[in-house]
PDB file of C-alpha atoms in Angstrom:
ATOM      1  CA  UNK Z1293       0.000   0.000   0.000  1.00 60.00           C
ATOM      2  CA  UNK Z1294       1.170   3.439  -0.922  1.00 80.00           C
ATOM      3  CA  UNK Z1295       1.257   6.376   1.283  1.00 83.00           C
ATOM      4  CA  UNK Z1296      -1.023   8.177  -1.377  1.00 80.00           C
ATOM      5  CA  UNK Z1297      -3.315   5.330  -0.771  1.00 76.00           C
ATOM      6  CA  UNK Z1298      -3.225   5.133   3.249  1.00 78.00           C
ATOM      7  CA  UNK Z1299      -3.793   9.201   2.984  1.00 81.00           C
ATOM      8  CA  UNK Z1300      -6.531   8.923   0.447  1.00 81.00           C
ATOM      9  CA  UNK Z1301      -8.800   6.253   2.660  1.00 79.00           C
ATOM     10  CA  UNK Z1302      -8.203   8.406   6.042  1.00 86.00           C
ATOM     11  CA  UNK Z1303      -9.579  11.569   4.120  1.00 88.00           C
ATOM     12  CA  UNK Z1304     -11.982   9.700   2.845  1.00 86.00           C
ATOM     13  CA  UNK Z1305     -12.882   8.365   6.305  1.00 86.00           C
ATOM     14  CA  UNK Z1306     -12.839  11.456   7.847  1.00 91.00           C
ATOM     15  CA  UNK Z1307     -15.803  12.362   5.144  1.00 90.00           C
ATOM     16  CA  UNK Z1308     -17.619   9.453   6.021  1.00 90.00           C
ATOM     17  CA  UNK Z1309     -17.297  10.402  10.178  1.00 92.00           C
ATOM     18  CA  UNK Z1310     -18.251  14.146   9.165  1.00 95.00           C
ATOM     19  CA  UNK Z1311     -21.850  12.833   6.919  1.00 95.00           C
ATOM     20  CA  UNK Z1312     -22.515  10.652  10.254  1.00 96.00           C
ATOM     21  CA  UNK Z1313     -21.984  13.617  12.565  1.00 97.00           C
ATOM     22  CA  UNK Z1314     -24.569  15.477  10.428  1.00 96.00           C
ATOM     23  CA  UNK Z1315     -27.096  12.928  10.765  1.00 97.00           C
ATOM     24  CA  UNK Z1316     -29.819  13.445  13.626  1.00 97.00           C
ATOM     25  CA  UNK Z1317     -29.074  11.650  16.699  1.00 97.00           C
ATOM     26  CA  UNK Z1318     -31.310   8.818  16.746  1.00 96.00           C
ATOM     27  CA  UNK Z1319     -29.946   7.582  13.356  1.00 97.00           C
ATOM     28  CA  UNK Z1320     -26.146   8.168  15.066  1.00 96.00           C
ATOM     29  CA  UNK Z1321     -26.917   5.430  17.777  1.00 96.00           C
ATOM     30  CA  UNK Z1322     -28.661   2.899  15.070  1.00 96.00           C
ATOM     31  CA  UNK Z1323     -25.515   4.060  12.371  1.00 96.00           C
ATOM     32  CA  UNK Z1324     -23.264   3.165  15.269  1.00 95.00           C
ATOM     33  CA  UNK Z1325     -24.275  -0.123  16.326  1.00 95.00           C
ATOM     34  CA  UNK Z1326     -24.828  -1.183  12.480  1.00 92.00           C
ATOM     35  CA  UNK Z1327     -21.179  -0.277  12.213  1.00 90.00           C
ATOM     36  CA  UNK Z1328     -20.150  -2.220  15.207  1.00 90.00           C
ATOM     37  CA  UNK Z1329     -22.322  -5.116  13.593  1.00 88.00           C
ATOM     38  CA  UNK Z1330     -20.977  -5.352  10.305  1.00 86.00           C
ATOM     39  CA  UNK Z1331     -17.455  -5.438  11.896  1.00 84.00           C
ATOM     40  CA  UNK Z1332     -18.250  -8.409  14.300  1.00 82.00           C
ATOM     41  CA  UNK Z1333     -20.586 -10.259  11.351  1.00 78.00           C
ATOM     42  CA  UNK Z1334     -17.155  -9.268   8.746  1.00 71.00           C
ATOM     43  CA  UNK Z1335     -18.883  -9.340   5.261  1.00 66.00           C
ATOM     44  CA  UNK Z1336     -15.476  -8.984   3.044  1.00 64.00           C
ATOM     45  CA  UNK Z1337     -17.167  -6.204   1.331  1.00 60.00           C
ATOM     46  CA  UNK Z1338     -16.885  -3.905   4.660  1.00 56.00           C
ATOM     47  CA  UNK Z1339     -12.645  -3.976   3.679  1.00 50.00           C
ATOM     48  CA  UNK Z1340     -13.143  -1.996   0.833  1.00 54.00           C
ATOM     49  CA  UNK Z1341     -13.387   1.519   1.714  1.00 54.00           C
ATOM     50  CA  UNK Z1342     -16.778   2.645   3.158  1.00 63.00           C
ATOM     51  CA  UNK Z1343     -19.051   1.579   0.530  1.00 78.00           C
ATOM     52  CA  UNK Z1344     -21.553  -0.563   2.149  1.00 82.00           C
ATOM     53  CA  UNK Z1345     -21.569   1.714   5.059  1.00 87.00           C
ATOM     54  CA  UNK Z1346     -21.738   5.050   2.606  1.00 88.00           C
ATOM     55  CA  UNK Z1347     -25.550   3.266   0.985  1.00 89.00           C
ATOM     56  CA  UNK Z1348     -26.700   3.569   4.480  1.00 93.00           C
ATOM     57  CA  UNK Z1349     -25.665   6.618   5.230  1.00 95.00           C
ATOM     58  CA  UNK Z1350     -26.947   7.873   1.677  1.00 94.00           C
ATOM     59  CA  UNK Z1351     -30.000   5.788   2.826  1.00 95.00           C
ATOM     60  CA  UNK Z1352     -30.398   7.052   6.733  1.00 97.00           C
ATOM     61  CA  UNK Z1353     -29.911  11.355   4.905  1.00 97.00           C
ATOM     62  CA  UNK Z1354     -32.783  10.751   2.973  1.00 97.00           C
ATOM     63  CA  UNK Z1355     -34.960   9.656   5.731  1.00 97.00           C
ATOM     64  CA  UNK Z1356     -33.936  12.192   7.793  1.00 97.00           C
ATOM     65  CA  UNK Z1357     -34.572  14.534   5.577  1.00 97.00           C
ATOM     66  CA  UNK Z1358     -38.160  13.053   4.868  1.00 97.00           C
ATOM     67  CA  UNK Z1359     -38.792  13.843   8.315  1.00 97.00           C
ATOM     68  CA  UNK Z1360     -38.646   9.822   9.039  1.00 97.00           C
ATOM     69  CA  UNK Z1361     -37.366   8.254  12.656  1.00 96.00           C
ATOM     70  CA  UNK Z1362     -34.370   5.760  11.925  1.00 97.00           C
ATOM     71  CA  UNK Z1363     -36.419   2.941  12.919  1.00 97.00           C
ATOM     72  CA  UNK Z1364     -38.980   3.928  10.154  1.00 97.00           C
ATOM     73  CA  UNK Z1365     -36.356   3.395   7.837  1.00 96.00           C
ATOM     74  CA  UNK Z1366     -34.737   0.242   9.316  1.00 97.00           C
ATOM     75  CA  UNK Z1367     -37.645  -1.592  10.764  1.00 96.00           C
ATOM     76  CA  UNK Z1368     -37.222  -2.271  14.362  1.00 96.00           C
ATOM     77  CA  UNK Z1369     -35.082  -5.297  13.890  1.00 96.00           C
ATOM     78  CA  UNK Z1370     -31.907  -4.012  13.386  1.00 95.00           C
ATOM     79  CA  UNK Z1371     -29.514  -6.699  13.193  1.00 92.00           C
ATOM     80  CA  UNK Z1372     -32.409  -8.199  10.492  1.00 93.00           C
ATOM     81  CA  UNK Z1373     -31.708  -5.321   8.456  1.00 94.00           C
ATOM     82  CA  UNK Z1374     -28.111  -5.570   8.852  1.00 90.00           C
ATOM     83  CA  UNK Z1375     -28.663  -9.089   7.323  1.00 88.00           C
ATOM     84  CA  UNK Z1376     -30.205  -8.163   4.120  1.00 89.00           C
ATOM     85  CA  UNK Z1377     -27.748  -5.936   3.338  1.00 84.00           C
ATOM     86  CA  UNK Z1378     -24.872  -8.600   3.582  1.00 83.00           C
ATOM     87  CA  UNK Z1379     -27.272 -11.694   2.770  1.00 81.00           C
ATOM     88  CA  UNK Z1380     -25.720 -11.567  -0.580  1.00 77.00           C
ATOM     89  CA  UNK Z1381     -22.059 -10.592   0.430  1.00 75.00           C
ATOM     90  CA  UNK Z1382     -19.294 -13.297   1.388  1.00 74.00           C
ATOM     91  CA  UNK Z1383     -17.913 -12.624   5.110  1.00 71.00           C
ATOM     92  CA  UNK Z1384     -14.814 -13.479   6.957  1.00 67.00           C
ATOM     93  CA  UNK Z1385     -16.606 -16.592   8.274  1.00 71.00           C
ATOM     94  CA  UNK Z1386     -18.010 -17.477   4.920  1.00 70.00           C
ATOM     95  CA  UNK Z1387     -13.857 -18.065   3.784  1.00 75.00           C
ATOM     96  CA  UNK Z1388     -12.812 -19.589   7.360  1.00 70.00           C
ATOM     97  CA  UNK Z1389     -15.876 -22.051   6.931  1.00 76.00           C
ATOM     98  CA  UNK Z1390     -14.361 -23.096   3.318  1.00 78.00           C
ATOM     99  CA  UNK Z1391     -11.172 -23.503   4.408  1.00 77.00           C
ATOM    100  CA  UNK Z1392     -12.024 -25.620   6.967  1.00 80.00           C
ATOM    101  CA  UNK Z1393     -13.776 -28.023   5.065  1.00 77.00           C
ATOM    102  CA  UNK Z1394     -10.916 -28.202   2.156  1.00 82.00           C
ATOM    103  CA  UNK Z1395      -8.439 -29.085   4.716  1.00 81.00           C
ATOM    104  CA  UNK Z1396     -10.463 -31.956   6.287  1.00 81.00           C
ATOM    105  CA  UNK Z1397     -11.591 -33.135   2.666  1.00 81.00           C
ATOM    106  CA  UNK Z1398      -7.774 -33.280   2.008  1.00 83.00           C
ATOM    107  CA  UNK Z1399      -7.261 -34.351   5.207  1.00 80.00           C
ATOM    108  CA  UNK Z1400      -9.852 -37.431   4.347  1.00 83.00           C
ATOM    109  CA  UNK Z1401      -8.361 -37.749   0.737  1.00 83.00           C
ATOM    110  CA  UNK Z1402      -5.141 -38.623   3.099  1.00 81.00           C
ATOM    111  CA  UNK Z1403      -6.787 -41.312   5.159  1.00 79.00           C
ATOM    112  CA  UNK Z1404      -8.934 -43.138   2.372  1.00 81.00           C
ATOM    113  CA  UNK Z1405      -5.580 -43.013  -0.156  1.00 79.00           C
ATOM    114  CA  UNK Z1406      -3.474 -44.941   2.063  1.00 74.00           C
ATOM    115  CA  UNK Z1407      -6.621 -47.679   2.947  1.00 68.00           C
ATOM    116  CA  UNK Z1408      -6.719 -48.881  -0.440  1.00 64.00           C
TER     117      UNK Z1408
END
């Protein structure tokens, strides 16, 4: 990574902190604990900049500024809406889960080789 690049993402992180300031407060607190969600859930997609979490900002402005509570615009299942954003997105566990089973299907391969 260049230092170009590292500089680039923090300005572009301080952007995204600055748009969630702005936000009303109610859709701070559900923006923050959507964050912290996505981060413990890991969808890959989360490690590319602030994409996925940009959409819901862009998505949380325009309800505020349709006069809409947070919870009007998420439903009040949070963690249900966090998982139809990522339902289609590959996480962290997703990859961990695949490598698991290629090392025991090797692993297997192995054992079954040297029976016959």
């Amino acid at each position: 990574m260049r230092i170009r690049d590292i500089i680039e993402g923090k300005k572009e992180w301080r952007a995204h902190v600055a748009r969630v300031k702005a936000l009303p407060q109610d859709y701070q607190i559900v923006y923050r604990e959507i964050q912290k969600y996505l981060f413990k859930v890991g969808p890959v997609q989360l490690t590319d900049g602030t994409g996925l979490l940009s959409g819901i900002i862009d998505l949380f402005e325009e309800g505020a500024a349709l006069g809409k509570g947070v919870l009007e615009v998420t439903g009040s299942d949070v963690a249900a809406f966090c998982d139809d954003l990522i339902k289609d997105s590959k996480t962290f566990a997703d990859i961990y889960q695949e490598s698991v089973d290629q090392e025991v299907n090797k692993a297997m391969k192995k054992v079954t080789d040297k029976t016959k």
